[in-house]
Tab-separated table of C-alpha atoms in Angstrom:
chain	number	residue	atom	x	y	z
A	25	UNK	CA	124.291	123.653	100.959
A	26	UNK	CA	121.578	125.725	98.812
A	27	UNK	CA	123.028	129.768	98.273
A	28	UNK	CA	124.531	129.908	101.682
A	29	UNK	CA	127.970	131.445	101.677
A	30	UNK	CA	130.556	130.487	103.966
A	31	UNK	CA	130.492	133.737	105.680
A	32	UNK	CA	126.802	132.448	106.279
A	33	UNK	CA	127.971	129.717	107.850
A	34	UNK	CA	129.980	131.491	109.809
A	35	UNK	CA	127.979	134.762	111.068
A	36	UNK	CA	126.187	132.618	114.070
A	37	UNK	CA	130.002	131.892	115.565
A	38	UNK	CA	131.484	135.062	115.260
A	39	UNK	CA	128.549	136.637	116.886
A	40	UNK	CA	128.973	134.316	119.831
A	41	UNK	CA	132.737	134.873	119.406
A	42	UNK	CA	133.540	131.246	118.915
A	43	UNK	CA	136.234	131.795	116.021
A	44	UNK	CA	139.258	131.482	117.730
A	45	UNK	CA	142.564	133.058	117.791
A	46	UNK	CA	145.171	131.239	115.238
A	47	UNK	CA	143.072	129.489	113.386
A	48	UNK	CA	143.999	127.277	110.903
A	49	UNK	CA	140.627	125.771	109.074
A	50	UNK	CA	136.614	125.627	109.637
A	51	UNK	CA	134.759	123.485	107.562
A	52	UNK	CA	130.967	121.901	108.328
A	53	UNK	CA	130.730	118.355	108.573
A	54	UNK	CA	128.666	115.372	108.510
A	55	UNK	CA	125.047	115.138	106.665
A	56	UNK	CA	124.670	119.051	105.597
A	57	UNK	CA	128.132	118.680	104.412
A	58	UNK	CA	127.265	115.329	102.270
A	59	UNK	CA	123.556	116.555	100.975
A	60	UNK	CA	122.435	113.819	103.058
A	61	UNK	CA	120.354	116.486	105.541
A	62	UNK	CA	117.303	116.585	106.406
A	63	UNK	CA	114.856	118.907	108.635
A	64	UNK	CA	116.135	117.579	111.747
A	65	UNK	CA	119.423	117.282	110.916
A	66	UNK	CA	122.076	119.416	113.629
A	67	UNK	CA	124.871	121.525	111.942
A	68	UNK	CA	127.868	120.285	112.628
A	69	UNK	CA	131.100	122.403	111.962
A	70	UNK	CA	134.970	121.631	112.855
A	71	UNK	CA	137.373	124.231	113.794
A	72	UNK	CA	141.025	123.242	113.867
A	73	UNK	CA	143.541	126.165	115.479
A	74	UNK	CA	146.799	126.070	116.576
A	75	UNK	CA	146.228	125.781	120.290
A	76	UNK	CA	142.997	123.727	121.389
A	77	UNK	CA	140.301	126.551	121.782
A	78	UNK	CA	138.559	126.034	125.451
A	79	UNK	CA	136.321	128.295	127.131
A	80	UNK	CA	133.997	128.252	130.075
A	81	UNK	CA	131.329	127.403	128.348
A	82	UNK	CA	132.985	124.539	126.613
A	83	UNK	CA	132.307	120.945	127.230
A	84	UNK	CA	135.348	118.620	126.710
A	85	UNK	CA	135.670	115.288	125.049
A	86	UNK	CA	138.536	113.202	125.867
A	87	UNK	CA	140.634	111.718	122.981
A	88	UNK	CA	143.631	109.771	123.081
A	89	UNK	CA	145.827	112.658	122.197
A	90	UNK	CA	147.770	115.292	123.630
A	91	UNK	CA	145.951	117.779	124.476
A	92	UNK	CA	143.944	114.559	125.684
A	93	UNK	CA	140.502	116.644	124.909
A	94	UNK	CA	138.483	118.132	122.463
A	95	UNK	CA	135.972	121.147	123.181
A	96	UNK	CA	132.668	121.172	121.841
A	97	UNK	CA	130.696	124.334	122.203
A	98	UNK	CA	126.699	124.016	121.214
A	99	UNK	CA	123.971	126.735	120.870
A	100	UNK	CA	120.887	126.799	118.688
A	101	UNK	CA	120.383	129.494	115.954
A	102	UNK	CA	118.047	129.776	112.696
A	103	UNK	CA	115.751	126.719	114.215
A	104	UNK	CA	118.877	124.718	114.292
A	105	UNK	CA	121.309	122.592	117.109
A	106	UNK	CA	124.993	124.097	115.732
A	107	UNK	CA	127.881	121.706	117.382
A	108	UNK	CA	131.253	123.044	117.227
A	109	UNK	CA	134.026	120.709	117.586
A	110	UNK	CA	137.730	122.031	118.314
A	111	UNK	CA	140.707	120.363	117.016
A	112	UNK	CA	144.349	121.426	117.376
A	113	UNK	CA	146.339	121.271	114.519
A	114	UNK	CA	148.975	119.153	116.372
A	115	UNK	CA	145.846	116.572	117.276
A	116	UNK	CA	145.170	116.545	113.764
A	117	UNK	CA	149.044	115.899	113.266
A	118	UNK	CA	149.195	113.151	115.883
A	119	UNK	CA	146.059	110.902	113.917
A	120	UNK	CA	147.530	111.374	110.883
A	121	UNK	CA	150.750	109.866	112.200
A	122	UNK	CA	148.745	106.613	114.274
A	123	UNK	CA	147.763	105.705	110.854
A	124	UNK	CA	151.147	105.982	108.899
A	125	UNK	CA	152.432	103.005	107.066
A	126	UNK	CA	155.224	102.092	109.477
A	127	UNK	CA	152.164	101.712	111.918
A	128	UNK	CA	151.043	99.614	109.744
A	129	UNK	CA	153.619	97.506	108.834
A	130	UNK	CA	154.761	97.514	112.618
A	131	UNK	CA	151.376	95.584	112.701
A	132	UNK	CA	149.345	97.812	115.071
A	133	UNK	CA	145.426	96.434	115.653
A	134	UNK	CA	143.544	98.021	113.130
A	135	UNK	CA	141.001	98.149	115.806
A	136	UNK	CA	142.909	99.875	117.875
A	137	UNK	CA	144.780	102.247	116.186
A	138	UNK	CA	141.895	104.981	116.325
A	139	UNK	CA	139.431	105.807	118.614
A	140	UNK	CA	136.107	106.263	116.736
A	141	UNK	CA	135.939	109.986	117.261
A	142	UNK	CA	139.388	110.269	115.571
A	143	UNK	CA	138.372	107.902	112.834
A	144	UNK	CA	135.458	109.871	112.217
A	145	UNK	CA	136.836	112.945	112.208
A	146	UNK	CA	139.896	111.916	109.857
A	147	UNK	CA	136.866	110.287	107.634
A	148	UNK	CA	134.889	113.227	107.143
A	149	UNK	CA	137.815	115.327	106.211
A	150	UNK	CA	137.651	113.924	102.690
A	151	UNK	CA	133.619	114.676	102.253
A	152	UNK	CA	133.626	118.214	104.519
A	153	UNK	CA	132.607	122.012	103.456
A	154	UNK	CA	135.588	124.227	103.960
A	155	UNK	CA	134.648	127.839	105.148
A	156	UNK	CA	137.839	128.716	106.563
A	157	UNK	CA	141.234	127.585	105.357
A	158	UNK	CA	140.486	125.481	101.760
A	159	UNK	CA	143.827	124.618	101.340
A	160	UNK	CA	144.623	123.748	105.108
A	161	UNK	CA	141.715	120.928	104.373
A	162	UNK	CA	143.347	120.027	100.785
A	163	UNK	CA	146.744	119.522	102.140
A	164	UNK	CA	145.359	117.348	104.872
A	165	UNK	CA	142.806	115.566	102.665
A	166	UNK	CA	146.525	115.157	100.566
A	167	UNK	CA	148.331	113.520	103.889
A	168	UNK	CA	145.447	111.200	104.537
A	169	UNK	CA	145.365	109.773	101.377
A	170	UNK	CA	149.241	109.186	101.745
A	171	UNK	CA	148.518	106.975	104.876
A	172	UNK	CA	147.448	103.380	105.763
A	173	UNK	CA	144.277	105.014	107.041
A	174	UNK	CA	142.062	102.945	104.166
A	175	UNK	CA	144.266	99.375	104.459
A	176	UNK	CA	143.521	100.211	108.356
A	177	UNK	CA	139.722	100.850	108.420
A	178	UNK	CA	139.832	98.174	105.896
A	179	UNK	CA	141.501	95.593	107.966
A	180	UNK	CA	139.457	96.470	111.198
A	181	UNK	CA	136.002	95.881	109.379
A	182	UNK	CA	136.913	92.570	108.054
A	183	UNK	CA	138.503	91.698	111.506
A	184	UNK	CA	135.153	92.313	112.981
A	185	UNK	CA	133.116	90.655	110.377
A	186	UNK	CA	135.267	87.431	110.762
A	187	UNK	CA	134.677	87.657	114.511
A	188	UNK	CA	130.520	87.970	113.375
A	189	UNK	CA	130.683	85.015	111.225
A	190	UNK	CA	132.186	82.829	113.836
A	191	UNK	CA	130.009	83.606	115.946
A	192	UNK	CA	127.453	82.769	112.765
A	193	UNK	CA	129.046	79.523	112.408
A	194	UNK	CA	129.367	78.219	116.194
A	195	UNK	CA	125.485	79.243	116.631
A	196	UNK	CA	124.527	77.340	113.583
A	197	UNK	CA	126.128	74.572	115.463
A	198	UNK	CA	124.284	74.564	118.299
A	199	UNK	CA	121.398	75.064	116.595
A	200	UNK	CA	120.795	78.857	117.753
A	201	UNK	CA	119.413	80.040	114.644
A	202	UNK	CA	118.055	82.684	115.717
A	203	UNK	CA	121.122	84.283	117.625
A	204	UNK	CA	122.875	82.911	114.112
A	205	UNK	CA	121.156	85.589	112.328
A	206	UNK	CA	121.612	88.028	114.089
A	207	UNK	CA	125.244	87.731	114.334
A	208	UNK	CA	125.316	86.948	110.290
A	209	UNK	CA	123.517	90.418	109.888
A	210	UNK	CA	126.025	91.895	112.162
A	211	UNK	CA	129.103	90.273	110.121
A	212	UNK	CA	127.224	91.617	106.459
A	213	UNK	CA	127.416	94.828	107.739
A	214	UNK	CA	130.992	94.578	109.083
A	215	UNK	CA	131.845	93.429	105.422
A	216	UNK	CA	129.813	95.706	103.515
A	217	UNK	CA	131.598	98.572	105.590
A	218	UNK	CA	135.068	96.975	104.728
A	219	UNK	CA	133.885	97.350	100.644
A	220	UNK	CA	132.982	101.108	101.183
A	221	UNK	CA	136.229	101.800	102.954
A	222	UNK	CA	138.062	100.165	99.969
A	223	UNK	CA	136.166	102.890	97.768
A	224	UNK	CA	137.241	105.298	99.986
A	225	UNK	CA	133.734	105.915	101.541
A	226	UNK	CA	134.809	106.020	105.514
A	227	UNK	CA	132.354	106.368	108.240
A	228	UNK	CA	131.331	103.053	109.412
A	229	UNK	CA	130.936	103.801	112.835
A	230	UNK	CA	127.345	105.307	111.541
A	231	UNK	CA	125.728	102.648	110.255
A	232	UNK	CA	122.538	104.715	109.464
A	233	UNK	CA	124.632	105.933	106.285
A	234	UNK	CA	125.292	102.741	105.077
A	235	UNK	CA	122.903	102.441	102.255
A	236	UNK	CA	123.680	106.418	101.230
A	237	UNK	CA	127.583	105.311	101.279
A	238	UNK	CA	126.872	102.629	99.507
A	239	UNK	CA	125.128	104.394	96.738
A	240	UNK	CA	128.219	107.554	96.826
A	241	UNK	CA	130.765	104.730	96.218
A	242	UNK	CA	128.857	102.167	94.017
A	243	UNK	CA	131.555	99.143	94.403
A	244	UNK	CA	131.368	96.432	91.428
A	245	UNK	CA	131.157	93.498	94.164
A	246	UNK	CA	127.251	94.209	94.858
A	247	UNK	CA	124.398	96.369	92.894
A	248	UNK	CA	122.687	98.340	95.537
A	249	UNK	CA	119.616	96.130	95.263
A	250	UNK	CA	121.559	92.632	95.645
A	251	UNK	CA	123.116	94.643	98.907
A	252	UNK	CA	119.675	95.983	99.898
A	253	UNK	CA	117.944	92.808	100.063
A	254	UNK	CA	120.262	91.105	102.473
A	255	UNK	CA	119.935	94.292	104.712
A	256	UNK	CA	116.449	94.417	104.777
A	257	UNK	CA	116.054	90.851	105.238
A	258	UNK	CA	114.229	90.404	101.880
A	259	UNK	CA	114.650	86.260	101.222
A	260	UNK	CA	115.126	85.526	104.388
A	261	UNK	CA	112.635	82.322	105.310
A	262	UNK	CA	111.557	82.182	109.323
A	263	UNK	CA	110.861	78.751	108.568
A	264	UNK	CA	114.101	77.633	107.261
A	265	UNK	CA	116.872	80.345	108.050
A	266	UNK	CA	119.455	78.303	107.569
A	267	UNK	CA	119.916	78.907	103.616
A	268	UNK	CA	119.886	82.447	104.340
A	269	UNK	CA	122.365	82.300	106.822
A	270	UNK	CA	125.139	80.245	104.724
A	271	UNK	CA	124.266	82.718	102.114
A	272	UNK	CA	125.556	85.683	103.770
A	273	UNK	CA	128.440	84.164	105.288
A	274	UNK	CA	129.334	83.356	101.584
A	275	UNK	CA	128.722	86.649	100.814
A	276	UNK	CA	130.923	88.344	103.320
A	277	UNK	CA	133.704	85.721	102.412
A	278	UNK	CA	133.128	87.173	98.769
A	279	UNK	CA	133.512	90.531	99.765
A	280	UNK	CA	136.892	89.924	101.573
A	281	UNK	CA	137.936	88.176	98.762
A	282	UNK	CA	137.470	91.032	96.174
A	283	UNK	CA	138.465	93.715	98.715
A	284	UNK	CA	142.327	94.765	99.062
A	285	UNK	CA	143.726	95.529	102.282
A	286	UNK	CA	146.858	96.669	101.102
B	12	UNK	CA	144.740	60.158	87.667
B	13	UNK	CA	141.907	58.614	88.673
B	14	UNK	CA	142.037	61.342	91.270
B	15	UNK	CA	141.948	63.605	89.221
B	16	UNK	CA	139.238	61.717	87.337
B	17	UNK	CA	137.087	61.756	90.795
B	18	UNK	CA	137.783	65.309	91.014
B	19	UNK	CA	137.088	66.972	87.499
B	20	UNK	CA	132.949	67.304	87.906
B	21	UNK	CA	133.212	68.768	91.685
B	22	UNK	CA	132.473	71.770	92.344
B	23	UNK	CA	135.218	73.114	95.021
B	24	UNK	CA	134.022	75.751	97.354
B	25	UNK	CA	135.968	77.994	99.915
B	26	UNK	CA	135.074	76.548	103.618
B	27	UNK	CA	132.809	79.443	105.964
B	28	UNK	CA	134.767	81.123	108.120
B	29	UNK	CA	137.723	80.592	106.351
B	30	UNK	CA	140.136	84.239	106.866
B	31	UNK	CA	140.798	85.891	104.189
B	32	UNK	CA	142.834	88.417	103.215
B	33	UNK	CA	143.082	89.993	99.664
B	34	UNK	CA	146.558	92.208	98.790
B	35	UNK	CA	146.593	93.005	95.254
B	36	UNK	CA	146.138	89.815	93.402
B	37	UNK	CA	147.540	87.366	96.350
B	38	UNK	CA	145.770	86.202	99.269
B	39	UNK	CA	146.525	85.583	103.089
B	40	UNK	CA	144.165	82.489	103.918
B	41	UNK	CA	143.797	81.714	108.131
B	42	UNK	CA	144.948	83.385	110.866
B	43	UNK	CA	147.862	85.995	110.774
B	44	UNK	CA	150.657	84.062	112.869
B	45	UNK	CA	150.201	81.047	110.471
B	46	UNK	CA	148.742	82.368	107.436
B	47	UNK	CA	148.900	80.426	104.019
B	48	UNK	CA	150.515	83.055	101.169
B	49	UNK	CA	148.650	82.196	98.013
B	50	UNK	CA	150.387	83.659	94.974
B	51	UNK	CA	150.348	84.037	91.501
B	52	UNK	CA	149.136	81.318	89.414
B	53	UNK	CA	147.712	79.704	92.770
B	54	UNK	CA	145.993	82.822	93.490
B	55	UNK	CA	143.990	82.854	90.075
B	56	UNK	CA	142.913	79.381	90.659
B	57	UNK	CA	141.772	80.309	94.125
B	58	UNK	CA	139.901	83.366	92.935
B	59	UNK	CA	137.981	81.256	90.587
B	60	UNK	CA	136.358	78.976	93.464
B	61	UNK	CA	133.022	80.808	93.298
B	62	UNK	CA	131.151	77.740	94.657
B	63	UNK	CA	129.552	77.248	91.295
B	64	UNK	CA	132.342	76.321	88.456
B	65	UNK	CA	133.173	72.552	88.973
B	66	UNK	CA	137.501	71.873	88.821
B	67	UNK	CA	137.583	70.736	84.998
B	68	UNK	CA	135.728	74.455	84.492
B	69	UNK	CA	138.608	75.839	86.525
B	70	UNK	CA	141.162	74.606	84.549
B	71	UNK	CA	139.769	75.466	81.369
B	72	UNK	CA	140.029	78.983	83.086
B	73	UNK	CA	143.591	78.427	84.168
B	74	UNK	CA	144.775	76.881	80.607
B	75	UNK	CA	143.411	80.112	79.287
B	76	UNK	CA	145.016	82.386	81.403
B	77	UNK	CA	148.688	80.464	81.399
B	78	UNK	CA	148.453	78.905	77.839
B	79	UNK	CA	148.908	75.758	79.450
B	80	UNK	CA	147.139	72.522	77.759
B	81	UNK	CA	143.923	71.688	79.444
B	82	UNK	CA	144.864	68.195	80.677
B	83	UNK	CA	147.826	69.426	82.586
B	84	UNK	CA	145.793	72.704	83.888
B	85	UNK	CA	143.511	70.036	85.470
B	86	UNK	CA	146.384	67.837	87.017
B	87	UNK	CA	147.664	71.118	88.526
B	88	UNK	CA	144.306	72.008	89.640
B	89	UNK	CA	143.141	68.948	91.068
B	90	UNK	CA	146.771	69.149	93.153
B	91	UNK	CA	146.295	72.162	94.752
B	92	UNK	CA	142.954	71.759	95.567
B	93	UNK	CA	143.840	68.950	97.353
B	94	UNK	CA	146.356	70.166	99.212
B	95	UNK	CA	143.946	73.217	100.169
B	96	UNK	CA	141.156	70.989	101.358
B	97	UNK	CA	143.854	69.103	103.439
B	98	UNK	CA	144.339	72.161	105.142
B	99	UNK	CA	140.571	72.171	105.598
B	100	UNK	CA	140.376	75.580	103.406
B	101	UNK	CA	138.230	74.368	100.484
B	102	UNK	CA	135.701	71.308	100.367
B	103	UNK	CA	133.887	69.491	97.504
């Protein structure tokens, strides 16, 4: 992030005394932290401590851990929203281990085995700015990759584009084009996601990123433009949808074809 | 033979909506609880249904692969993709 230090990074919490006791790691997060900013972009920095950090001017987020919250404290500085989540390092711990193999192999529902707040936050641990604590991050960045967390983000975006192009398929049927579409746009997405994750680019509950994650993990299924053009609609006829249609839904069975979940 | 006559200029494509799940170089075809293992030499065959190559071009591919002669690549071929679009996972 241009010449700024991490002790930049950090000056605007310590003078608002929102480094806590014991902690373990602070890294920023999200677009600064991928160069994918830009002049309205928020900071956004995670701090991970031993116990949960909470004071009254905290807002909590519930998560389906124990503690069952995060805090979140927010103030503006240098002409910018700064969010700071909180983690404990046993919350941290307790994602890590919903997404072992055994949980896999014990056949837990991909879709269900994070909430997207914990998926995200697992995600951007492999793409984050450590300020505090570089080898904290490392050694978790290490753990992750030693879980099912890719075969499980994997296996939830295929799920859901399966569940898109059935919906594709029974519209086509009744001659709902239109909603057909829609839902085959919706299931191209859910695919595309499902090839990033299997490069290791997480994140897909922000869709926005899609085409920059696409372009940071440059998969050999798709060039950028061939993936492009579906997105943005580029050969599809309002005349005569239908070709377009059947061509996606071939496309998304080509994706899960090349991608593997294992 | 004169099936597999019938069936050397098609062009076999995977069905829409088919399930699919790729682990290494097998696949899991259909839903989980009764989901088709395809393996190995099977696996190859059903990786090279791109909707384009017809079966004879398949099991040039496969004869290539296995070092099998072409003639029985496309008996073998023809085979499974019969059985597969029994099992309404592939068409013509």
């Amino acid at each position: 992030m241009g010449n700024r230090t991490a002790e930049d990074w950090l000056a605007p919490l310590r003078e608002r005394h929102l480094i806590p006791e014991g902690i373990r790691a602070a890294f920023v997060v999200g677009s600064v932290a991928r160069g994918w900013h830009n002049p309205r972009s928020d900071y956004d920095i995670y701090v991970v401590s031993d116990s949960l950090y909470a004071a009254e001017t905290s807002e909590a987020i519930p998560v389906p851990l124990e503690p069952s919250f995060v805090t979140v404290e927010v103030f503006y500085a240098q002409e910018k929203r700064w969010e700071v989540k909180y983690w404990s390092d046993s919350q941290i711990d307790q994602m890590l281990a919903k997404v072992s193999w055994d949980a896999y192999e014990r056949g837990s529902i991909p879709g269900n085995a994070l909430a997207s707040i914990e998926e995200l936050t697992l995600a951007r641990l492999g793409h984050c700015l450590p300020l505090i604590g570089a080898d904290w991050v490392e050694e978790r960045r290490s753990q992750l990759g030693r879980t099912a967390f890719r075969s499980f983000a994997i296996a939830r975006s295929l799920g859901a584009a399966d569940t898109y192009v059935e919906d594709a398929l029974g519209q086509m049927e009744a001659g709902d084009l239109e909603s057909a579409v829609l839902s085959a746009r919706q299931a191209f997405g859910h695919a595309v996601d499902a090839l990033l994750e299997g490069e290791g680019e997480f994140g897909s509950h922000q869709p926005k990123w899609r085409a920059n994650r696409f372009k940071a993990a440059t998969p050999g299924v798709l060039t950028f433009d061939e993936y492009w053009a579906v997105e943005t609609l580029q050969t599809y006829d309002n005349a005569d949808p239908l070709p377009w249609i059947k061509m996606v839904l071939a496309l998304c069975q080509d994706i899960a074809m090349r991608v593997d979940v294992s | 033979m004169n099936h597999v006559v019938d069936r050397s200029e098609s062009v076999p494509r995977r069905v829409l909506g088919i399930r699919i799940r790729r682990m290494k170089d097998d696949f899991l075809i259909g839903d989980e609880d009764r989901a088709l293992l395809i393996e190995d030499i099977a696996a190859f065959i059903f990786a090279s249904l791109d909707g384009h190559r017809s079966t004879t071009k398949v099991a040039q591919l496969v004869a290539q692969e296995y070092g099998v002669d072409e003639g029985t690549a496309l008996a073998d071929v023809v085979e499974f993709l019969g059985d597969l679009a029994d099992q309404g996972i592939i068409e013509w």
